[in-house]
Coordinates of C-alpha atoms in Angstrom, one line a residue:
X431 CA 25.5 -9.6 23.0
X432 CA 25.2 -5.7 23.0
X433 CA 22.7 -3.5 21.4
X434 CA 24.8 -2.9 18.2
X435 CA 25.6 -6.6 17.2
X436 CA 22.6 -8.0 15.6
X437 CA 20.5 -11.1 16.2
X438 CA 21.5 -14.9 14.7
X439 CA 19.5 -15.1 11.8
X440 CA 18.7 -18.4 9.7
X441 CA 20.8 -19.3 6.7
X442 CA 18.0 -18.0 4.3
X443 CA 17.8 -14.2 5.7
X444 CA 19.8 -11.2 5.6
X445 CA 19.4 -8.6 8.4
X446 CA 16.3 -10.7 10.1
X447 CA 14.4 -9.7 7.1
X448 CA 13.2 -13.4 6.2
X449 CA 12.7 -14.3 2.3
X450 CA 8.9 -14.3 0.8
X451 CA 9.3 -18.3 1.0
X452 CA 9.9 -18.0 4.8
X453 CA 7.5 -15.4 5.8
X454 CA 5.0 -18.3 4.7
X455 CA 7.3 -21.0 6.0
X456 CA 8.0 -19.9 9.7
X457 CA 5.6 -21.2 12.2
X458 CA 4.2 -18.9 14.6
X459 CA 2.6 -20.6 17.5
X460 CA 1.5 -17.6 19.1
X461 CA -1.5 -17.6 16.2
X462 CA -2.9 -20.8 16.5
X463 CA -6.5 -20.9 16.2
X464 CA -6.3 -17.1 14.9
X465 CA -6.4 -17.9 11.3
X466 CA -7.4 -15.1 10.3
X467 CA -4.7 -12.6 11.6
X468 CA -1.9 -15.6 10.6
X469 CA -2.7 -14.8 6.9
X470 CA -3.0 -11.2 6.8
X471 CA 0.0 -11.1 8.6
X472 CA 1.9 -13.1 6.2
X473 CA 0.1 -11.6 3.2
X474 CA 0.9 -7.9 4.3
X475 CA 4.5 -8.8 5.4
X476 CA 4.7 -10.6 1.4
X477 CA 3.1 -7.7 -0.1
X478 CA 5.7 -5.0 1.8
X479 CA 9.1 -6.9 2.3
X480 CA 10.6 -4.8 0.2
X481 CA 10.1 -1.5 2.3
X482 CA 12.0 -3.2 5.3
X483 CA 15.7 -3.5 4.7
X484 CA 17.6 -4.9 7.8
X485 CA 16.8 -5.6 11.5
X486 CA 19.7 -5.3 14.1
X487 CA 18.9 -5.9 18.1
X488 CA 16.3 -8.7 17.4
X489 CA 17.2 -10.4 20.5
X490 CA 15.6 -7.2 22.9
X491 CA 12.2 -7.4 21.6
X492 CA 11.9 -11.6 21.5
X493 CA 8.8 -13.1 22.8
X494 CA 11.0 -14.4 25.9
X495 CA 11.8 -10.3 27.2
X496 CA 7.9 -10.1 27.9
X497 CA 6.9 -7.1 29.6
X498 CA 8.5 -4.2 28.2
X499 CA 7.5 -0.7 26.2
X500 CA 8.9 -0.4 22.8
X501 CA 9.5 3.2 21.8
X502 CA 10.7 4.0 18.4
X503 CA 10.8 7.6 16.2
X504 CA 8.0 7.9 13.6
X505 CA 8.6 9.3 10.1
X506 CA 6.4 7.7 8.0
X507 CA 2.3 6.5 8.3
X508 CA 3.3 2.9 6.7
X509 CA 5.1 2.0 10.0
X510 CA 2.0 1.8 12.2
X511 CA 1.1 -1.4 10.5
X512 CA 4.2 -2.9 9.1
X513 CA 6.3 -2.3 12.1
X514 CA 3.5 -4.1 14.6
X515 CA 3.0 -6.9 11.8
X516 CA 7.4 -7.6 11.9
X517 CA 7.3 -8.1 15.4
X518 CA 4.3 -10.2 15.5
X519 CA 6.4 -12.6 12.9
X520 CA 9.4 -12.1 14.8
X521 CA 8.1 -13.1 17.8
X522 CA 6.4 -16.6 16.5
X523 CA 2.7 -14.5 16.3
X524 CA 2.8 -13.0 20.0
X525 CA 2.2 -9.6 19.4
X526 CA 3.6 -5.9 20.7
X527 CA 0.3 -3.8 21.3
X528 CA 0.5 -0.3 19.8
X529 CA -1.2 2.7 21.1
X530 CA -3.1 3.9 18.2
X531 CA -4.7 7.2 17.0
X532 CA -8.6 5.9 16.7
X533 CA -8.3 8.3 13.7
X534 CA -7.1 5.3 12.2
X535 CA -10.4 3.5 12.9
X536 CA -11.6 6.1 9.8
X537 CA -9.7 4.8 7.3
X538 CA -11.3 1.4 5.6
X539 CA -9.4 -1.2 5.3
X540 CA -6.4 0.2 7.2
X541 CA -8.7 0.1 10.2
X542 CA -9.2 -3.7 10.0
X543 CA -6.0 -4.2 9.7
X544 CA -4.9 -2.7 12.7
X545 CA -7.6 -4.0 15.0
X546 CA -6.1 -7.6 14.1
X547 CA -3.0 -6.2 16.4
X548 CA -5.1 -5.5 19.4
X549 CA -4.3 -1.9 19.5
X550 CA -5.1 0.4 22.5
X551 CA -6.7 3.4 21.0
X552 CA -6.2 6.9 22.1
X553 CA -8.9 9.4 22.0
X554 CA -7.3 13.0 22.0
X555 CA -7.4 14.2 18.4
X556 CA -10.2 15.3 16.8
X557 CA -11.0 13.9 13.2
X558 CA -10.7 15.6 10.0
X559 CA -13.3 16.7 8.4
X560 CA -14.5 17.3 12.1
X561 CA -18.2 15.8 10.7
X562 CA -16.3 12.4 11.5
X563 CA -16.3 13.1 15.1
X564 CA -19.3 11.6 15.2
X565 CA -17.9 8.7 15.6
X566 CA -15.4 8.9 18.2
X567 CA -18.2 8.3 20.6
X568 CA -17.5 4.7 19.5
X569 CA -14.4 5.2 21.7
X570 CA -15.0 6.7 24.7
X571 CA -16.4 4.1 26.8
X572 CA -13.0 2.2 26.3
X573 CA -10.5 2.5 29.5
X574 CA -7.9 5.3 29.3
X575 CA -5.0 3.9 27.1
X576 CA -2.6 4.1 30.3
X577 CA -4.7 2.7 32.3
X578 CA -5.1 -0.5 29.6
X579 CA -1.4 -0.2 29.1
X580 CA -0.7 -0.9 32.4
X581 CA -3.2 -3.6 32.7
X582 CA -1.8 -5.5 29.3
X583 CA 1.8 -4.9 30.8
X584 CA 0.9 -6.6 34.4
X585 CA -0.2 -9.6 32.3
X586 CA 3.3 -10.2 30.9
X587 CA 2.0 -8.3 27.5
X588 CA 4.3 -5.5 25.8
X589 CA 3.5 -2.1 24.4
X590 CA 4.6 0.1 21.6
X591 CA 4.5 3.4 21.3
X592 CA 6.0 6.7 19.5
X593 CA 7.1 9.2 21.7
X594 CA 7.2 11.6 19.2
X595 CA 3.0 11.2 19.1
X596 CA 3.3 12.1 15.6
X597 CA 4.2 11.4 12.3
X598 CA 8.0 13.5 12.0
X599 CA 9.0 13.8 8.4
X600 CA 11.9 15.2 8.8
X601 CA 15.4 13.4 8.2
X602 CA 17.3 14.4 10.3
X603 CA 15.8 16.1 13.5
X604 CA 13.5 14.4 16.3
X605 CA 10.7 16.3 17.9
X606 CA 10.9 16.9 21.6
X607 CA 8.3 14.4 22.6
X608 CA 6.0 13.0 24.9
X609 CA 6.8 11.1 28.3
X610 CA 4.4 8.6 28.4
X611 CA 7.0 5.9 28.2
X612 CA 8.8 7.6 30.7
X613 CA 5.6 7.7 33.3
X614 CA 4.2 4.3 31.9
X615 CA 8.0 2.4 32.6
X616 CA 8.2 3.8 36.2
X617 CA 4.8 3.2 37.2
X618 CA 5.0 -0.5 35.9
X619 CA 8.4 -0.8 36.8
X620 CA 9.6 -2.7 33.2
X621 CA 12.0 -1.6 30.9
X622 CA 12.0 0.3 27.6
X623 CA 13.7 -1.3 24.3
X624 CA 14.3 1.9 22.0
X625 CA 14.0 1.4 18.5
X626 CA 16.0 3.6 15.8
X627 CA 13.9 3.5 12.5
X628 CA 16.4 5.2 9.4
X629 CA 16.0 5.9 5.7
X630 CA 19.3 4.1 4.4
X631 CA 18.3 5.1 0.6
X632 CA 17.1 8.6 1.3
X633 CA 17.4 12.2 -0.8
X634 CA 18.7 14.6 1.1
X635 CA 16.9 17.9 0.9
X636 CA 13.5 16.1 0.8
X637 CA 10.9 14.8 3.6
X638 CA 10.7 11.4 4.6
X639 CA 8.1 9.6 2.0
X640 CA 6.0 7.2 2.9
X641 CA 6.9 4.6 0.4
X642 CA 10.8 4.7 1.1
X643 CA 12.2 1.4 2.4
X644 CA 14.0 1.8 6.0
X645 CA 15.9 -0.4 8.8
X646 CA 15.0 -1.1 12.3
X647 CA 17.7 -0.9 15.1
X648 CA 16.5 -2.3 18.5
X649 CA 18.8 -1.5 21.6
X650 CA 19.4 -2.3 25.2
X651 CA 16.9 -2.6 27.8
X652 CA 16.2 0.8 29.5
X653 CA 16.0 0.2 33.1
X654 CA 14.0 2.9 35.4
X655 CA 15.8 3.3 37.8
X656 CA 17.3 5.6 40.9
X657 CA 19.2 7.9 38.2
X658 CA 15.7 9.3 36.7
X659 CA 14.2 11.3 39.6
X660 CA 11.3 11.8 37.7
X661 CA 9.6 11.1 34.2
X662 CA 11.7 13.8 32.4
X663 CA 14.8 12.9 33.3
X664 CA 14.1 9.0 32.0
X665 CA 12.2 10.3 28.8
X666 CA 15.4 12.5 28.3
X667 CA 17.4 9.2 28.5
X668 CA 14.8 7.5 26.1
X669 CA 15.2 10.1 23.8
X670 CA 19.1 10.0 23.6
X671 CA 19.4 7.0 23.3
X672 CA 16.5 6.9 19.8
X673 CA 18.4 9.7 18.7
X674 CA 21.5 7.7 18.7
X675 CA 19.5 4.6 17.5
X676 CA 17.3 6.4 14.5
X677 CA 20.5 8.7 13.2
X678 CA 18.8 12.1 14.0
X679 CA 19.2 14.7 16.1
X680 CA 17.5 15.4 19.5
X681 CA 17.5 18.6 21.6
X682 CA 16.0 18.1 24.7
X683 CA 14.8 22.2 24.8
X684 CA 13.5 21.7 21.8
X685 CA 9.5 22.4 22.1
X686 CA 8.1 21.8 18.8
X687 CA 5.0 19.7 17.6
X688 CA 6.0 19.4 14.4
X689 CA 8.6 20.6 11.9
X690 CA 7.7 22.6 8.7
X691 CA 10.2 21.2 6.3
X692 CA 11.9 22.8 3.2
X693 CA 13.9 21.8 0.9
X694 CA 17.7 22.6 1.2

């Protein structure tokens, strides 16, 4: 099956996005004894099934393709919780770690939910208002988030990341981005799935909202390999291939951090 034909799906779902009856329904073995997790999982995918509207490529990220680094575009803050929570359910409760701003750890609530996902957290960013620094001492003693990556990945766990490293508002332009996949696939030596997230429903002339419902496109594997003398070259091929995936625009000489977007 290639990358643009999407997975089997049961009778009752469209897209792989299940019904309300099934998200409670499906068993997910990969959350036994974890209670806890099982139901917020369930209750947040209940709460938000609405915002998802389709998923294409589910086959890629399947519980069986275990190691691999997941890299999708980022456009809006909701999909750093219900992204993580769909492939936990998609994969029977076995769960894709995200990296994860621990400006995140900040927020209440939000927090707790994403330390049910097991995120590794990267300290870079300073907080704002910079009094909540304070806390990022909290953090520090943690390993290096490559350095954890690596370790989850050479226990037959999977990462997610956004190469981007930010949220990108903008519709229809990627930022240049980071190459952290790139270095982090090569020094493992396991493959990257790209993931396209798109805006089906959205206004052109406007930023990407956080409350406006999107699809997830999951391609083929992206091998290291011989082709990528070095981390740039294979987070140039990452890149193409999300910009191909997500719908927007990529210039590889591109240097921005972020975009500040007007309307047209």
């Amino acid at each position: 099956m290639d990358a643009s034909s999407p997975c089997p799906l049961s009778p009752e779902t469209g897209g792989g996005v299940p019904t309300v009856g099934e998200i409670w329904r499906r068993p997910l073995p990969h959350l036994d004894g974890k209670a806890t997790t099982r139901l917020v999982c369930r209750t947040v995918l209940t709460l938000f099934h609405r915002q998802v509207l389709e998923f294409e490529g589910l086959e890629h990220i399947s519980s069986d393709q275990d190691p691999f680094i997941l890299a999708l575009n980022h456009s809006q803050r909701p999909e750093a919780v219900l992204v993580p929570a769909w492939l936990c359910f998609h994969r029977g409760g076995r769960m894709v770690h995200f990296l994860a701003d621990w400006n995140f750890q900040l927020v209440p609530g939000l927090a707790w939910l994403i330390r049910l996902h097991d995120p590794i957290h990267v300290v870079r960013k300073d907080a704002r208002p910079r009094f909540l620094n304070r806390f990022k001492d909290r953090y520090r003693h943690l390993p290096p988030p490559f350095t954890e990556a690596r370790r989850r990945l050479a226990e037959g766990r999977s990462i997610g990341l956004f190469p981007e490293g930010t949220v990108n508002r903008h519709p229809e332009l990627l930022l240049r981005g980071q190459t952290g996949a790139a270095r982090l696939a090569q020094e493992a030596g396991v493959p990257v799935i790209p993931g396209g997230i798109r805006f089906p429903r959205h206004r052109d002339g406007h930023p990407v909202g956080d409350r406006e419902p999107f699809s997830v496109r999951f391609g083929a594997p992206i091998q290291p390999g011989t082709t990528d003398p070095n981390a740039a070259e294979f987070h140039n091929r990452i890149m193409a291939t999300l910009s191909t995936l997500s719908g927007k625009q990529w210039q590889p000489d591109a240097r921005r951090t972020k975009y500040a977007f007007c309307k047209t």
